[in-house]
Amino acid sequence: MAVIASSVERRTLSLLAGQTSLAQTAWTMASPSIVITFLAVSVGMPVFLVGALVSVRQLASSLTDIFLFERIAKVKNRKLALSLCDMILALCFGATIVSVLFGTQTQTSIVFVVCIFTMGVADEFQHLLMTDFLADNLQSKSRLLLQYTQMAIGGGFGVALAWIAHELTLELPPLSRHSIVVTIGIACFALSALAILAVEDSAPTNAARPSATRSPLRLVRNYYLNVLAMMKQSWFRQYVVITTVFSAVILAVPFFALIAAETHHTTSKGLTAMVTSYALGYIVAGPLWGTLNNVSHRLVMITCSLLVGFCGSILATLHMLNLQHDLRIHAIAIFVVTVAVRGIIAVLQVYFMEIAPKGQRVKGIAVARSFGRLTMICLSALLAAVAHLQETVWAIFFIAFVSFATATISYFFARKFEK
């Protein structure tokens, strides 16, 4: 029986590795943090609105955590739901491309806000459901292997596709080149949607599950009660603190991309360099954090925070000295913060799947992420206002400062976290 289970799990792991790698490639080629930021700056969208798109996405994710977590926990056909999420993401990215190429600036701004909000809902819904799906279908070591394999393979595909797109579109204007990169990501989302349907779900699709609550007021009440119930558990309180502390560090990628887009959005190589650096970050993050996580979670958290802190300090200083015009400076910065942020996200996700009881996975991750999301909504709105009223470089300085503080907090607090 163990041999059969092992055989089924190996097949499931192989299929999921392919599917998640496709999804990772899609997010690399159509990343809201990198590519959508470049598109927004290229069409002349106000800096405040570009930065506020981060808040819009986080708000959508928070509302999903509050209003949809019960429905997610009771989804009967999880494969179909995951597939539909990928298709919704593809449609949203497609709408942004159409608006960029054929719409006015006002129309494009409205489409961006609506699509980013919808992407936030679909992405969070998919993330919560996938957490439960993986925990049911893969053992601990397989989940860890999948987590870092998808980063490496997806990043490799992203580098290859970005280079091919660059070589084939040399004669096109920057905006058209940016749009083609997103179109490749849309195709990868569609393939990912088909691939997940081939995976075998160990949980029976016809299992009797109670219907989800439909009343918004009751959902809010249930969410509040779930928060109270979860906060009584010591493991959950520790996880919430760590998640909230790292919120500002996770915001590094979109704001580093914003300052890069402001400097290089009119160049023919700007977006290609950023996408390549972003993809390379995933390639390096996979084996690097996969190895270090086996040594110490605390080591990963401290290292990631310090990477963002030092990188942000150096980049902001170069901008203050007006030495930021070399494209390689921003490409290196995007690479470093991508490696760091992926390490943080990965260690938090892997740790949660290890400690969360089966019946509390979706509820627990939804509540925990909502705390982090609320922090990121406030911080991203603040940083967007600073970037608009002053300069984006001050937002980078703030992120660097908070990252150093986070490294210090992690050093002392994560002793208990590791236990």
Coordinates of C-alpha atoms in Angstrom, one line a residue:
M1 CA 0.0 0.0 0.0
A2 CA 2.9 2.3 0.8
V3 CA 4.4 1.6 -2.6
I4 CA 1.1 2.5 -4.3
A5 CA 0.8 5.7 -2.4
S6 CA 4.4 6.6 -3.2
S7 CA 3.8 5.9 -6.9
V8 CA 0.7 8.1 -6.9
E9 CA 2.5 10.9 -5.1
R10 CA 5.4 10.8 -7.6
R11 CA 3.0 11.1 -10.5
T12 CA 1.2 13.9 -8.7
L13 CA 4.4 15.7 -7.9
S14 CA 5.6 15.5 -11.5
L15 CA 2.3 16.9 -12.8
L16 CA 2.2 19.6 -10.3
A17 CA 5.8 20.5 -11.0
G18 CA 4.9 21.1 -14.6
Q19 CA 1.7 23.0 -13.8
T20 CA 3.2 25.2 -11.2
S21 CA 6.2 25.9 -13.4
L22 CA 3.9 27.1 -16.1
A23 CA 2.0 29.3 -13.6
Q24 CA 5.4 30.7 -12.3
T25 CA 6.4 31.5 -15.9
A26 CA 3.1 33.3 -16.4
W27 CA 3.6 35.4 -13.3
T28 CA 7.1 36.2 -14.4
M29 CA 6.1 37.3 -17.9
A30 CA 3.0 39.2 -16.7
S31 CA 4.1 40.2 -13.2
P32 CA 1.9 43.0 -11.8
S33 CA 4.9 44.2 -9.8
I34 CA 7.2 44.4 -12.8
V35 CA 5.5 44.3 -16.2
I36 CA 2.2 46.0 -15.3
T37 CA 4.2 48.7 -13.5
F38 CA 6.2 49.3 -16.7
L39 CA 3.0 49.4 -18.8
A40 CA 1.3 51.9 -16.4
V41 CA 4.3 54.2 -16.4
S42 CA 4.6 53.9 -20.2
V43 CA 1.1 55.2 -20.8
G44 CA 1.6 58.1 -18.5
M45 CA -0.4 57.0 -15.5
P46 CA 0.2 59.2 -12.4
V47 CA 2.8 57.8 -10.0
F48 CA 0.4 57.8 -7.1
L49 CA -2.0 55.6 -9.1
V50 CA 0.8 53.3 -10.2
G51 CA 1.9 52.9 -6.6
A52 CA -1.7 52.6 -5.4
L53 CA -2.3 49.6 -7.6
V54 CA -0.4 47.7 -5.0
S55 CA -2.9 48.7 -2.4
V56 CA -5.8 47.8 -4.7
R57 CA -4.4 44.3 -5.1
Q58 CA -3.8 43.9 -1.4
L59 CA -7.3 45.1 -0.6
A60 CA -8.8 42.6 -3.0
S61 CA -6.8 39.8 -1.4
S62 CA -8.0 40.9 2.1
L63 CA -11.6 40.9 1.0
T64 CA -11.1 37.4 -0.3
D65 CA -9.7 36.3 3.0
I66 CA -12.7 37.7 4.8
F67 CA -15.6 36.9 2.5
L68 CA -14.5 33.8 0.6
F69 CA -12.5 31.7 3.0
E70 CA -15.5 29.6 4.0
R71 CA -16.4 29.0 0.4
I72 CA -12.9 28.0 -0.5
A73 CA -12.8 25.4 2.3
K74 CA -15.9 23.8 1.0
V75 CA -15.1 23.7 -2.7
K76 CA -15.9 20.3 -4.1
N77 CA -14.0 20.3 -7.4
R78 CA -10.7 21.9 -6.4
K79 CA -9.0 21.2 -9.8
L80 CA -11.7 23.0 -11.7
A81 CA -11.7 26.0 -9.3
L82 CA -7.9 26.3 -9.7
S83 CA -8.2 26.1 -13.4
L84 CA -10.9 28.8 -13.6
C85 CA -8.7 31.1 -11.5
D86 CA -5.9 30.8 -14.1
M87 CA -8.3 31.6 -16.9
I88 CA -9.7 34.6 -15.0
L89 CA -6.1 35.9 -14.5
A90 CA -5.4 35.4 -18.3
L91 CA -8.6 37.4 -19.2
C92 CA -7.6 40.2 -16.8
F93 CA -4.1 40.5 -18.3
G94 CA -5.6 40.4 -21.7
A95 CA -7.9 43.3 -20.9
T96 CA -5.0 45.4 -19.7
I97 CA -3.2 44.9 -23.0
V98 CA -6.2 45.9 -25.0
S99 CA -6.7 49.0 -22.9
V100 CA -3.0 50.0 -23.3
L101 CA -3.0 49.5 -27.0
F102 CA -6.4 51.0 -27.9
G103 CA -7.8 53.0 -24.9
T104 CA -7.3 56.5 -23.6
Q105 CA -5.3 57.2 -20.5
T106 CA -8.5 57.5 -18.4
Q107 CA -9.9 54.3 -19.8
T108 CA -6.6 52.5 -19.3
S109 CA -6.5 53.7 -15.7
I110 CA -10.0 52.4 -15.0
V111 CA -9.3 49.1 -16.6
F112 CA -6.0 48.7 -14.7
V113 CA -7.8 49.3 -11.3
V114 CA -10.6 46.9 -12.1
C115 CA -8.3 44.2 -13.5
I116 CA -5.8 44.5 -10.7
F117 CA -8.6 44.1 -8.2
T118 CA -10.0 41.1 -9.9
M119 CA -6.5 39.6 -10.2
G120 CA -6.1 40.1 -6.4
V121 CA -9.3 38.2 -5.7
A122 CA -8.4 35.3 -8.2
D123 CA -4.8 35.0 -7.0
E124 CA -5.7 34.9 -3.3
F125 CA -8.6 32.5 -3.9
Q126 CA -6.2 30.2 -5.8
H127 CA -3.4 30.5 -3.2
L128 CA -5.7 29.6 -0.3
L129 CA -7.2 26.7 -2.3
M130 CA -3.8 25.5 -3.5
T131 CA -2.4 25.5 0.1
D132 CA -5.1 23.0 1.1
F133 CA -4.8 21.1 -2.2
L134 CA -1.0 20.5 -1.8
A135 CA -1.3 19.6 1.9
D136 CA -3.8 16.9 1.0
N137 CA -1.9 15.5 -2.0
L138 CA 1.8 15.8 -1.1
Q139 CA 4.0 14.9 1.8
S140 CA 6.1 17.4 3.6
K141 CA 9.3 16.7 1.6
S142 CA 7.4 16.7 -1.7
R143 CA 5.8 20.0 -0.9
L144 CA 9.2 21.6 -0.1
L145 CA 10.7 20.1 -3.3
L146 CA 7.8 21.5 -5.4
Q147 CA 8.1 24.9 -3.8
Y148 CA 11.6 25.4 -5.0
T149 CA 11.4 23.4 -8.2
Q150 CA 8.7 25.7 -9.6
M151 CA 10.9 28.7 -8.8
A152 CA 13.9 27.3 -10.7
I153 CA 12.0 25.9 -13.7
G154 CA 9.6 28.8 -14.0
G155 CA 12.4 31.2 -13.7
G156 CA 14.4 29.4 -16.4
F157 CA 11.4 29.5 -18.8
G158 CA 10.9 33.1 -18.0
V159 CA 14.5 34.0 -18.9
A160 CA 14.3 32.0 -22.1
L161 CA 11.0 33.5 -23.2
A162 CA 12.0 37.1 -22.3
W163 CA 15.2 36.7 -24.4
I164 CA 13.3 35.2 -27.4
A165 CA 10.7 38.0 -27.2
H166 CA 13.4 40.6 -27.0
E167 CA 15.2 39.2 -30.1
L168 CA 12.0 38.9 -32.2
T169 CA 10.7 42.4 -31.4
L170 CA 13.8 44.6 -31.7
E171 CA 12.1 46.9 -34.3
L172 CA 8.9 47.5 -32.3
P173 CA 8.3 50.5 -30.0
P174 CA 8.7 49.9 -26.3
L175 CA 5.0 49.8 -25.5
S176 CA 4.4 47.1 -28.1
R177 CA 7.3 45.1 -26.8
H178 CA 5.9 45.4 -23.3
S179 CA 2.5 44.2 -24.5
I180 CA 4.0 41.1 -26.2
V181 CA 5.7 40.1 -23.0
V182 CA 2.4 40.1 -21.2
T183 CA 0.8 38.2 -24.0
I184 CA 3.3 35.4 -23.5
G185 CA 2.3 35.3 -19.9
I186 CA -1.4 35.0 -20.8
A187 CA -0.6 32.0 -22.9
C188 CA 1.2 30.4 -20.0
F189 CA -1.8 31.0 -17.7
A190 CA -4.0 29.2 -20.2
L191 CA -1.6 26.2 -20.4
S192 CA -1.5 26.1 -16.6
A193 CA -5.3 26.1 -16.4
L194 CA -5.3 23.0 -18.6
A195 CA -2.4 21.3 -16.8
I196 CA -4.0 21.4 -13.3
L197 CA -7.0 19.3 -14.7
A198 CA -4.6 16.4 -15.3
V199 CA -3.6 16.2 -11.6
E200 CA -5.4 13.6 -9.4
D201 CA -7.0 15.0 -6.3
S202 CA -6.9 12.6 -3.4
A203 CA -9.9 14.3 -1.7
P204 CA -13.2 12.9 -3.2
T205 CA -15.1 15.5 -5.2
N206 CA -18.4 14.2 -4.2
A207 CA -17.8 14.4 -0.5
A208 CA -20.7 15.8 1.5
R209 CA -19.7 19.3 2.6
P210 CA -22.0 21.8 4.2
S211 CA -23.0 24.8 1.9
A212 CA -21.0 28.0 2.3
T213 CA -22.5 30.9 4.1
R214 CA -23.9 33.5 1.7
S215 CA -24.9 36.5 4.0
P216 CA -22.2 39.2 3.9
L217 CA -23.0 40.2 7.5
R218 CA -22.8 36.6 8.7
L219 CA -19.5 36.2 6.8
V220 CA -18.0 39.2 8.6
R221 CA -19.3 37.9 11.9
N222 CA -17.8 34.4 11.2
Y223 CA -14.5 36.0 10.2
Y224 CA -14.4 37.9 13.4
L225 CA -15.2 34.8 15.4
N226 CA -12.5 32.9 13.5
V227 CA -10.0 35.6 14.3
L228 CA -10.8 35.3 18.0
A229 CA -10.6 31.5 17.9
M230 CA -7.3 31.4 16.0
M231 CA -5.7 34.0 18.2
K232 CA -6.2 31.8 21.2
Q233 CA -3.6 29.4 19.8
S234 CA 0.1 30.2 20.5
W235 CA 1.4 28.8 17.2
F236 CA -1.0 31.0 15.2
R237 CA -0.1 34.2 17.2
Q238 CA 3.6 33.7 16.4
Y239 CA 2.9 33.1 12.8
V240 CA 0.8 36.3 12.6
V241 CA 3.5 38.4 14.2
I242 CA 6.1 37.1 11.7
T243 CA 3.8 37.6 8.7
T244 CA 3.0 41.2 9.7
V245 CA 6.6 42.1 10.4
F246 CA 7.7 41.0 6.9
S247 CA 4.9 43.0 5.1
A248 CA 7.1 46.0 4.4
V249 CA 9.9 43.9 3.1
I250 CA 7.6 42.0 0.7
L251 CA 6.6 45.4 -0.8
A252 CA 10.2 45.9 -2.1
V253 CA 9.6 44.4 -5.5
P254 CA 6.8 46.7 -6.8
F255 CA 8.5 49.9 -5.5
F256 CA 11.9 48.9 -6.8
A257 CA 10.1 48.2 -10.1
L258 CA 8.4 51.6 -10.0
I259 CA 11.7 53.5 -9.7
A260 CA 13.2 51.4 -12.4
A261 CA 10.2 52.0 -14.7
E262 CA 10.4 55.8 -14.1
T263 CA 14.1 55.7 -15.3
H264 CA 14.0 53.1 -18.1
H265 CA 10.4 52.7 -19.5
T266 CA 11.3 54.4 -22.8
T267 CA 14.3 52.2 -23.5
S268 CA 14.1 49.2 -25.7
K269 CA 15.9 46.9 -23.2
G270 CA 14.3 48.2 -20.0
L271 CA 11.5 45.7 -19.5
T272 CA 13.5 42.8 -20.9
A273 CA 16.3 43.4 -18.4
M274 CA 13.8 43.7 -15.5
V275 CA 11.9 40.5 -16.5
T276 CA 15.2 38.6 -17.0
S277 CA 16.4 39.8 -13.6
Y278 CA 13.1 38.9 -12.0
A279 CA 13.2 35.4 -13.5
L280 CA 16.8 34.9 -12.6
G281 CA 15.8 35.8 -9.0
Y282 CA 13.4 32.9 -9.0
I283 CA 16.1 30.5 -10.4
V284 CA 18.5 31.4 -7.7
A285 CA 15.9 31.6 -4.9
G286 CA 14.8 28.0 -5.5
P287 CA 18.0 26.1 -4.6
L288 CA 19.4 28.8 -2.3
W289 CA 16.4 29.0 0.1
G290 CA 15.7 25.3 -0.4
T291 CA 19.1 24.5 1.1
L292 CA 19.1 27.2 3.8
N293 CA 15.6 26.4 5.0
N294 CA 16.8 22.9 5.9
V295 CA 19.4 24.6 8.1
S296 CA 17.4 27.3 9.8
H297 CA 14.2 29.3 9.2
R298 CA 15.7 32.2 11.2
L299 CA 18.7 32.3 8.9
V300 CA 16.5 32.7 5.9
M301 CA 14.5 35.4 7.4
I302 CA 17.5 37.4 8.6
T303 CA 19.4 37.0 5.4
C304 CA 16.4 38.1 3.2
S305 CA 15.8 41.2 5.3
L306 CA 19.4 42.2 5.2
L307 CA 19.5 41.7 1.4
V308 CA 16.6 44.1 0.9
G309 CA 18.0 46.6 3.4
F310 CA 21.5 46.8 1.8
C311 CA 20.2 46.8 -1.7
G312 CA 17.6 49.5 -1.0
S313 CA 20.2 51.7 0.7
I314 CA 22.7 51.4 -2.1
L315 CA 20.0 52.0 -4.8
A316 CA 18.5 55.0 -3.0
T317 CA 22.0 56.5 -2.5
L318 CA 22.8 56.2 -6.2
H319 CA 19.6 58.0 -7.1
M320 CA 20.4 60.8 -4.6
L321 CA 23.8 61.1 -6.3
N322 CA 22.2 61.0 -9.8
L323 CA 24.2 57.9 -10.7
Q324 CA 21.2 55.6 -11.5
H325 CA 21.1 55.8 -15.3
D326 CA 22.9 52.6 -16.0
L327 CA 20.2 49.9 -16.6
R328 CA 22.3 47.3 -14.9
I329 CA 21.9 49.0 -11.6
H330 CA 18.2 48.5 -11.5
A331 CA 18.4 45.1 -13.0
I332 CA 20.7 43.9 -10.2
A333 CA 18.5 45.6 -7.6
I334 CA 15.4 43.7 -9.0
F335 CA 17.3 40.5 -9.0
V336 CA 18.4 40.9 -5.3
V337 CA 15.0 41.9 -3.9
T338 CA 13.3 39.1 -5.9
V339 CA 15.6 36.5 -4.4
A340 CA 15.0 38.0 -0.9
V341 CA 11.2 38.3 -1.2
R342 CA 10.8 34.8 -2.6
G343 CA 12.8 33.5 0.3
I344 CA 10.5 35.2 2.8
I345 CA 7.3 34.1 1.1
A346 CA 8.6 30.5 0.7
V347 CA 9.7 30.1 4.3
L348 CA 6.4 31.4 5.6
Q349 CA 4.3 29.2 3.3
V350 CA 6.3 26.0 4.0
Y351 CA 6.3 26.6 7.7
F352 CA 2.5 27.2 7.8
M353 CA 1.8 23.9 6.0
E354 CA 4.0 22.2 8.5
I355 CA 2.3 23.5 11.7
A356 CA -1.4 24.1 10.6
P357 CA -3.9 21.3 11.5
K358 CA -5.9 19.9 8.6
G359 CA -9.2 21.5 9.7
Q360 CA -7.6 24.9 10.2
R361 CA -5.5 25.3 7.1
V362 CA -7.7 27.5 4.9
K363 CA -9.2 29.4 7.9
G364 CA -5.8 29.9 9.5
I365 CA -3.9 31.1 6.4
A366 CA -6.8 33.4 5.5
V367 CA -6.8 35.1 8.9
A368 CA -3.0 35.3 9.0
R369 CA -2.7 36.7 5.6
S370 CA -5.5 39.3 6.2
F371 CA -3.4 40.8 9.0
G372 CA -0.4 41.0 6.7
R373 CA -2.5 42.4 3.9
L374 CA -4.0 45.1 6.1
T375 CA -0.5 46.2 7.0
M376 CA 0.6 46.2 3.3
I377 CA -2.5 48.2 2.2
C378 CA -1.6 51.0 4.6
L379 CA 2.1 50.9 3.9
S380 CA 1.7 50.7 0.1
A381 CA -0.8 53.6 0.1
L382 CA 1.7 55.6 2.3
L383 CA 4.6 54.8 0.0
A384 CA 2.6 55.6 -3.1
A385 CA 1.8 59.0 -1.6
V386 CA 5.4 59.7 -0.8
A387 CA 6.5 58.7 -4.3
H388 CA 3.9 61.0 -5.8
L389 CA 4.4 64.0 -3.6
Q390 CA 8.1 63.7 -3.2
E391 CA 10.2 61.1 -5.0
T392 CA 10.1 57.4 -5.2
V393 CA 13.6 57.2 -3.8
W394 CA 12.2 58.1 -0.4
A395 CA 9.9 55.1 -0.5
I396 CA 13.0 53.0 -1.2
F397 CA 14.8 54.5 1.8
F398 CA 11.9 53.7 4.0
I399 CA 11.7 50.0 2.8
A400 CA 15.5 49.7 3.4
F401 CA 15.2 51.1 7.0
V402 CA 12.2 48.8 7.8
S403 CA 14.1 45.8 6.4
F404 CA 17.1 46.4 8.7
A405 CA 14.6 46.6 11.6
T406 CA 12.9 43.4 10.5
A407 CA 16.3 41.6 10.5
T408 CA 16.8 42.6 14.1
I409 CA 13.3 41.5 15.1
S410 CA 13.8 38.2 13.3
Y411 CA 17.1 37.5 15.1
F412 CA 15.4 37.7 18.6
F413 CA 11.9 36.6 17.8
A414 CA 12.5 33.7 15.4
R415 CA 14.2 31.5 18.1
K416 CA 10.7 30.8 19.4
F417 CA 9.4 30.6 15.8
E418 CA 11.9 27.8 14.9
K419 CA 10.9 25.7 17.9

